Amino acid sequence: MTHPIIQDLNSRYTAKKYDPSKRISAEDMAVIKEALRLSASSINSQPWKFIIVESDEAKQRFHNTFANMHQFNQPHATAASHTILFAYDPKFTKEKFAKRVDAEVTSGHLPADMYDAFMGAYAFADMNTDKTGFNGHWTKAQVYLALGNILHTLARLGIDSTPMEGVDPALIGEEFKQELDGHVVEVALAMGYHLDGEDYNHGLPKARLALDDVITTL
């Protein structure tokens, strides 16, 4: 199939080794940041923060968080051009949601007289909130919508990437405590350009189940 979307998805793969000398341009980073901002989320909750690791100092801080586990991902911390830490809010309150509804009105998307009605959508979060105020299972799911969006964005830009659930949430939480402001990181995305001749995963054919095995049309 020659459709550009299918070409993007066929070219996308998980990079295993990065060329530390190659950097993502400022222009492409601006597109990536705006794509993150425009990511979809249930009830437009946007219960997230995206921490972009770019400077050498920040890369070293991220590198340090692999001290206890998942060292196989540690080289990406300094070799990749950038890494995004996808952080979710484990206690997303109705008051926080109100800020999103304010944006709905100011943007012109929501008529002001519909404000109270839209606030009722918080019920979707409320039904996933326990007695302690924790709704991290629900907000973490929203982060993966943003991750999927960025994977396709990067493929379109011709930028390689490595999704990493192999990170240490506890050490990241300590190292980036100020920036995270109570948010939690359980997945990150390294981005950059593969190292020619040393990335064993580059250029291999896709290995996916057949269409009829995964899609049922009724």
mmCIF file of N, CA, C and O in Angstrom, residues 39-96:
data_model
loop_
_atom_site.group_PDB
_atom_site.id
_atom_site.type_symbol
_atom_site.label_atom_id
_atom_site.label_comp_id
_atom_site.label_asym_id
_atom_site.label_seq_id
_atom_site.Cartn_x
_atom_site.Cartn_y
_atom_site.Cartn_z
ATOM 1 N N SER A 39 -2.281 16.567 21.528
ATOM 2 C CA SER A 39 -2.675 15.165 21.705
ATOM 3 C C SER A 39 -4.069 15.047 22.319
ATOM 4 O O SER A 39 -4.490 15.875 23.135
ATOM 5 N N ALA A 40 -4.758 14.001 21.918
ATOM 6 C CA ALA A 40 -6.104 13.744 22.438
ATOM 7 C C ALA A 40 -6.047 13.160 23.846
ATOM 8 O O ALA A 40 -5.070 12.529 24.234
ATOM 9 N N SER A 41 -7.125 13.384 24.604
ATOM 10 C CA SER A 41 -7.268 12.766 25.928
ATOM 11 C C SER A 41 -8.747 12.709 26.266
ATOM 12 O O SER A 41 -9.532 13.531 25.787
ATOM 13 N N SER A 42 -9.128 11.741 27.087
ATOM 14 C CA SER A 42 -10.523 11.606 27.501
ATOM 15 C C SER A 42 -11.010 12.886 28.161
ATOM 16 O O SER A 42 -10.311 13.471 29.004
ATOM 17 N N ILE A 43 -12.172 13.330 27.771
ATOM 18 C CA ILE A 43 -12.817 14.576 28.237
ATOM 19 C C ILE A 43 -11.882 15.784 28.152
ATOM 20 O O ILE A 43 -12.056 16.758 28.890
ATOM 21 N N ASN A 44 -10.913 15.720 27.258
ATOM 22 C CA ASN A 44 -9.911 16.785 27.123
ATOM 23 C C ASN A 44 -9.242 17.079 28.460
ATOM 24 O O ASN A 44 -8.924 18.220 28.790
ATOM 25 N N SER A 45 -8.989 15.994 29.219
ATOM 26 C CA SER A 45 -8.459 16.151 30.579
ATOM 27 C C SER A 45 -7.011 16.625 30.599
ATOM 28 O O SER A 45 -6.595 17.314 31.522
ATOM 29 N N GLN A 46 -6.204 16.198 29.609
ATOM 30 C CA GLN A 46 -4.796 16.582 29.536
ATOM 31 C C GLN A 46 -4.100 16.453 30.901
ATOM 32 O O GLN A 46 -3.450 17.391 31.380
ATOM 33 N N PRO A 47 -4.184 15.274 31.540
ATOM 34 C CA PRO A 47 -3.636 15.119 32.905
ATOM 35 C C PRO A 47 -2.155 14.766 32.878
ATOM 36 O O PRO A 47 -1.723 13.765 33.433
ATOM 37 N N TRP A 48 -1.364 15.616 32.237
ATOM 38 C CA TRP A 48 0.019 15.242 31.965
ATOM 39 C C TRP A 48 0.971 16.416 31.998
ATOM 40 O O TRP A 48 0.584 17.582 31.980
ATOM 41 N N LYS A 49 2.235 16.065 32.028
ATOM 42 C CA LYS A 49 3.341 16.985 31.767
ATOM 43 C C LYS A 49 4.304 16.240 30.849
ATOM 44 O O LYS A 49 4.446 15.024 30.960
ATOM 45 N N PHE A 50 4.946 16.957 29.950
ATOM 46 C CA PHE A 50 5.944 16.358 29.080
ATOM 47 C C PHE A 50 7.279 17.049 29.362
ATOM 48 O O PHE A 50 7.431 18.235 29.095
ATOM 49 N N ILE A 51 8.209 16.308 29.933
ATOM 50 C CA ILE A 51 9.521 16.857 30.247
ATOM 51 C C ILE A 51 10.467 16.467 29.117
ATOM 52 O O ILE A 51 10.678 15.276 28.859
ATOM 53 N N ILE A 52 11.025 17.454 28.428
ATOM 54 C CA ILE A 52 11.922 17.183 27.312
ATOM 55 C C ILE A 52 13.365 17.301 27.789
ATOM 56 O O ILE A 52 13.803 18.365 28.244
ATOM 57 N N VAL A 53 14.070 16.187 27.704
ATOM 58 C CA VAL A 53 15.474 16.114 28.119
ATOM 59 C C VAL A 53 16.327 16.453 26.896
ATOM 60 O O VAL A 53 16.377 15.696 25.935
ATOM 61 N N GLU A 54 16.997 17.608 26.958
ATOM 62 C CA GLU A 54 17.714 18.117 25.791
ATOM 63 C C GLU A 54 19.176 18.468 26.082
ATOM 64 O O GLU A 54 20.083 18.097 25.334
ATOM 65 N N SER A 55 19.427 19.161 27.184
ATOM 66 C CA SER A 55 20.783 19.618 27.497
ATOM 67 C C SER A 55 21.642 18.461 27.991
ATOM 68 O O SER A 55 21.134 17.430 28.457
ATOM 69 N N ASP A 56 22.940 18.629 27.927
ATOM 70 C CA ASP A 56 23.856 17.599 28.433
ATOM 71 C C ASP A 56 23.628 17.356 29.920
ATOM 72 O O ASP A 56 23.705 16.211 30.391
ATOM 73 N N GLU A 57 23.356 18.420 30.653
ATOM 74 C CA GLU A 57 23.114 18.288 32.097
ATOM 75 C C GLU A 57 21.859 17.451 32.359
ATOM 76 O O GLU A 57 21.862 16.536 33.194
ATOM 77 N N ALA A 58 20.785 17.741 31.623
ATOM 78 C CA ALA A 58 19.540 16.986 31.811
ATOM 79 C C ALA A 58 19.724 15.538 31.385
ATOM 80 O O ALA A 58 19.188 14.614 32.023
ATOM 81 N N LYS A 59 20.488 15.300 30.316
ATOM 82 C CA LYS A 59 20.753 13.927 29.870
ATOM 83 C C LYS A 59 21.493 13.136 30.942
ATOM 84 O O LYS A 59 21.198 11.956 31.180
ATOM 85 N N GLN A 60 22.445 13.786 31.601
ATOM 86 C CA GLN A 60 23.182 13.101 32.663
ATOM 87 C C GLN A 60 22.263 12.791 33.840
ATOM 88 O O GLN A 60 22.350 11.705 34.436
ATOM 89 N N ARG A 61 21.381 13.701 34.151
ATOM 90 C CA ARG A 61 20.412 13.461 35.229
ATOM 91 C C ARG A 61 19.536 12.247 34.896
ATOM 92 O O ARG A 61 19.291 11.393 35.753
ATOM 93 N N PHE A 62 19.086 12.171 33.653
ATOM 94 C CA PHE A 62 18.271 11.034 33.239
ATOM 95 C C PHE A 62 19.101 9.750 33.258
ATOM 96 O O PHE A 62 18.643 8.697 33.713
ATOM 97 N N HIS A 63 20.340 9.850 32.792
ATOM 98 C CA HIS A 63 21.270 8.711 32.806
ATOM 99 C C HIS A 63 21.416 8.155 34.223
ATOM 100 O O HIS A 63 21.456 6.931 34.432
ATOM 101 N N ASN A 64 21.479 9.044 35.206
ATOM 102 C CA ASN A 64 21.647 8.632 36.603
ATOM 103 C C ASN A 64 20.476 7.802 37.116
ATOM 104 O O ASN A 64 20.621 7.028 38.069
ATOM 105 N N THR A 65 19.288 7.963 36.504
ATOM 106 C CA THR A 65 18.103 7.266 37.016
ATOM 107 C C THR A 65 18.098 5.786 36.656
ATOM 108 O O THR A 65 17.188 5.052 37.069
ATOM 109 N N PHE A 66 19.084 5.329 35.898
ATOM 110 C CA PHE A 66 19.180 3.909 35.547
ATOM 111 C C PHE A 66 20.121 3.152 36.488
ATOM 112 O O PHE A 66 20.532 2.027 36.186
ATOM 113 N N ALA A 67 20.446 3.751 37.625
ATOM 114 C CA ALA A 67 21.415 3.147 38.547
ATOM 115 C C ALA A 67 20.970 1.780 39.051
ATOM 116 O O ALA A 67 21.799 0.896 39.282
ATOM 117 N N ASN A 68 19.660 1.579 39.228
ATOM 118 C CA ASN A 68 19.177 0.355 39.868
ATOM 119 C C ASN A 68 18.580 -0.673 38.919
ATOM 120 O O ASN A 68 18.482 -1.854 39.263
ATOM 121 N N MET A 69 18.143 -0.243 37.750
ATOM 122 C CA MET A 69 17.453 -1.180 36.853
ATOM 123 C C MET A 69 17.426 -0.676 35.419
ATOM 124 O O MET A 69 17.682 0.503 35.162
ATOM 125 N N HIS A 70 17.115 -1.579 34.512
ATOM 126 C CA HIS A 70 16.903 -1.281 33.095
ATOM 127 C C HIS A 70 18.121 -0.629 32.438
ATOM 128 O O HIS A 70 17.985 0.256 31.594
ATOM 129 N N GLN A 71 19.305 -1.094 32.805
ATOM 130 C CA GLN A 71 20.529 -0.506 32.247
ATOM 131 C C GLN A 71 20.629 -0.667 30.729
ATOM 132 O O GLN A 71 21.370 0.064 30.083
ATOM 133 N N PHE A 72 19.868 -1.599 30.143
ATOM 134 C CA PHE A 72 19.898 -1.779 28.693
ATOM 135 C C PHE A 72 19.399 -0.532 27.960
ATOM 136 O O PHE A 72 19.745 -0.302 26.799
ATOM 137 N N ASN A 73 18.599 0.287 28.646
ATOM 138 C CA ASN A 73 18.123 1.534 28.045
ATOM 139 C C ASN A 73 19.006 2.736 28.379
ATOM 140 O O ASN A 73 18.837 3.811 27.802
ATOM 141 N N GLN A 74 19.928 2.563 29.306
ATOM 142 C CA GLN A 74 20.735 3.686 29.797
ATOM 143 C C GLN A 74 21.516 4.406 28.699
ATOM 144 O O GLN A 74 21.588 5.643 28.710
ATOM 145 N N PRO A 75 22.114 3.705 27.712
ATOM 146 C CA PRO A 75 22.863 4.428 26.675
ATOM 147 C C PRO A 75 22.027 5.449 25.911
ATOM 148 O O PRO A 75 22.550 6.480 25.460
ATOM 149 N N HIS A 76 20.726 5.177 25.768
ATOM 150 C CA HIS A 76 19.869 6.120 25.039
ATOM 151 C C HIS A 76 19.788 7.476 25.748
ATOM 152 O O HIS A 76 19.552 8.504 25.110
ATOM 153 N N ALA A 77 19.977 7.461 27.058
ATOM 154 C CA ALA A 77 19.834 8.693 27.838
ATOM 155 C C ALA A 77 20.785 9.782 27.369
ATOM 156 O O ALA A 77 20.435 10.971 27.362
ATOM 157 N N THR A 78 21.999 9.385 26.984
ATOM 158 C CA THR A 78 22.986 10.380 26.552
ATOM 159 C C THR A 78 23.223 10.369 25.046
ATOM 160 O O THR A 78 23.616 11.378 24.471
ATOM 161 N N ALA A 79 22.970 9.233 24.379
ATOM 162 C CA ALA A 79 23.249 9.152 22.940
ATOM 163 C C ALA A 79 22.130 9.731 22.087
ATOM 164 O O ALA A 79 22.389 10.311 21.023
ATOM 165 N N ALA A 80 20.882 9.584 22.531
ATOM 166 C CA ALA A 80 19.758 10.118 21.758
ATOM 167 C C ALA A 80 19.814 11.644 21.753
ATOM 168 O O ALA A 80 20.323 12.268 22.688
ATOM 169 N N SER A 81 19.268 12.226 20.706
ATOM 170 C CA SER A 81 19.249 13.681 20.613
ATOM 171 C C SER A 81 18.412 14.297 21.736
ATOM 172 O O SER A 81 18.840 15.238 22.407
ATOM 173 N N HIS A 82 17.220 13.751 21.944
ATOM 174 C CA HIS A 82 16.292 14.231 22.971
ATOM 175 C C HIS A 82 15.549 13.026 23.552
ATOM 176 O O HIS A 82 15.431 11.989 22.894
ATOM 177 N N THR A 83 15.021 13.178 24.749
ATOM 178 C CA THR A 83 14.113 12.192 25.327
ATOM 179 C C THR A 83 12.923 12.929 25.924
ATOM 180 O O THR A 83 13.081 13.985 26.536
ATOM 181 N N ILE A 84 11.738 12.372 25.706
ATOM 182 C CA ILE A 84 10.532 12.922 26.333
ATOM 183 C C ILE A 84 10.147 12.030 27.508
ATOM 184 O O ILE A 84 10.017 10.808 27.351
ATOM 185 N N LEU A 85 9.967 12.623 28.671
ATOM 186 C CA LEU A 85 9.417 11.917 29.829
ATOM 187 C C LEU A 85 7.914 12.180 29.839
ATOM 188 O O LEU A 85 7.479 13.329 29.948
ATOM 189 N N PHE A 86 7.124 11.135 29.686
ATOM 190 C CA PHE A 86 5.662 11.264 29.667
ATOM 191 C C PHE A 86 5.165 11.104 31.106
ATOM 192 O O PHE A 86 5.185 9.993 31.653
ATOM 193 N N ALA A 87 4.720 12.181 31.698
ATOM 194 C CA ALA A 87 4.362 12.182 33.119
ATOM 195 C C ALA A 87 2.853 12.355 33.294
ATOM 196 O O ALA A 87 2.257 13.253 32.697
ATOM 197 N N TYR A 88 2.257 11.482 34.091
ATOM 198 C CA TYR A 88 0.822 11.584 34.346
ATOM 199 C C TYR A 88 0.559 12.061 35.773
ATOM 200 O O TYR A 88 1.374 11.878 36.681
ATOM 201 N N ASP A 89 -0.595 12.694 35.958
ATOM 202 C CA ASP A 89 -1.006 13.190 37.267
ATOM 203 C C ASP A 89 -1.769 12.077 37.981
ATOM 204 O O ASP A 89 -2.847 11.679 37.537
ATOM 205 N N PRO A 90 -1.234 11.557 39.090
ATOM 206 C CA PRO A 90 -1.906 10.444 39.761
ATOM 207 C C PRO A 90 -3.122 10.866 40.584
ATOM 208 O O PRO A 90 -3.887 10.028 41.045
ATOM 209 N N LYS A 91 -3.280 12.179 40.767
ATOM 210 C CA LYS A 91 -4.428 12.683 41.525
ATOM 211 C C LYS A 91 -5.014 13.883 40.780
ATOM 212 O O LYS A 91 -4.806 15.040 41.156
ATOM 213 N N PHE A 92 -5.723 13.567 39.715
ATOM 214 C CA PHE A 92 -6.309 14.594 38.852
ATOM 215 C C PHE A 92 -7.662 15.001 39.423
ATOM 216 O O PHE A 92 -8.631 14.245 39.387
ATOM 217 N N THR A 93 -7.738 16.208 39.968
ATOM 218 C CA THR A 93 -8.923 16.661 40.694
ATOM 219 C C THR A 93 -9.889 17.428 39.791
ATOM 220 O O THR A 93 -9.554 17.849 38.684
ATOM 221 N N LYS A 94 -11.078 17.645 40.323
ATOM 222 C CA LYS A 94 -12.095 18.434 39.603
ATOM 223 C C LYS A 94 -11.625 19.870 39.427
ATOM 224 O O LYS A 94 -11.910 20.514 38.410
ATOM 225 N N GLU A 95 -10.884 20.378 40.410
ATOM 226 C CA GLU A 95 -10.353 21.743 40.320
ATOM 227 C C GLU A 95 -9.358 21.857 39.169
ATOM 228 O O GLU A 95 -9.324 22.857 38.444
ATOM 229 N N LYS A 96 -8.541 20.830 38.973
ATOM 230 C CA LYS A 96 -7.599 20.830 37.848
ATOM 231 C C LYS A 96 -8.347 20.740 36.526
ATOM 232 O O LYS A 96 -7.967 21.381 35.534
#
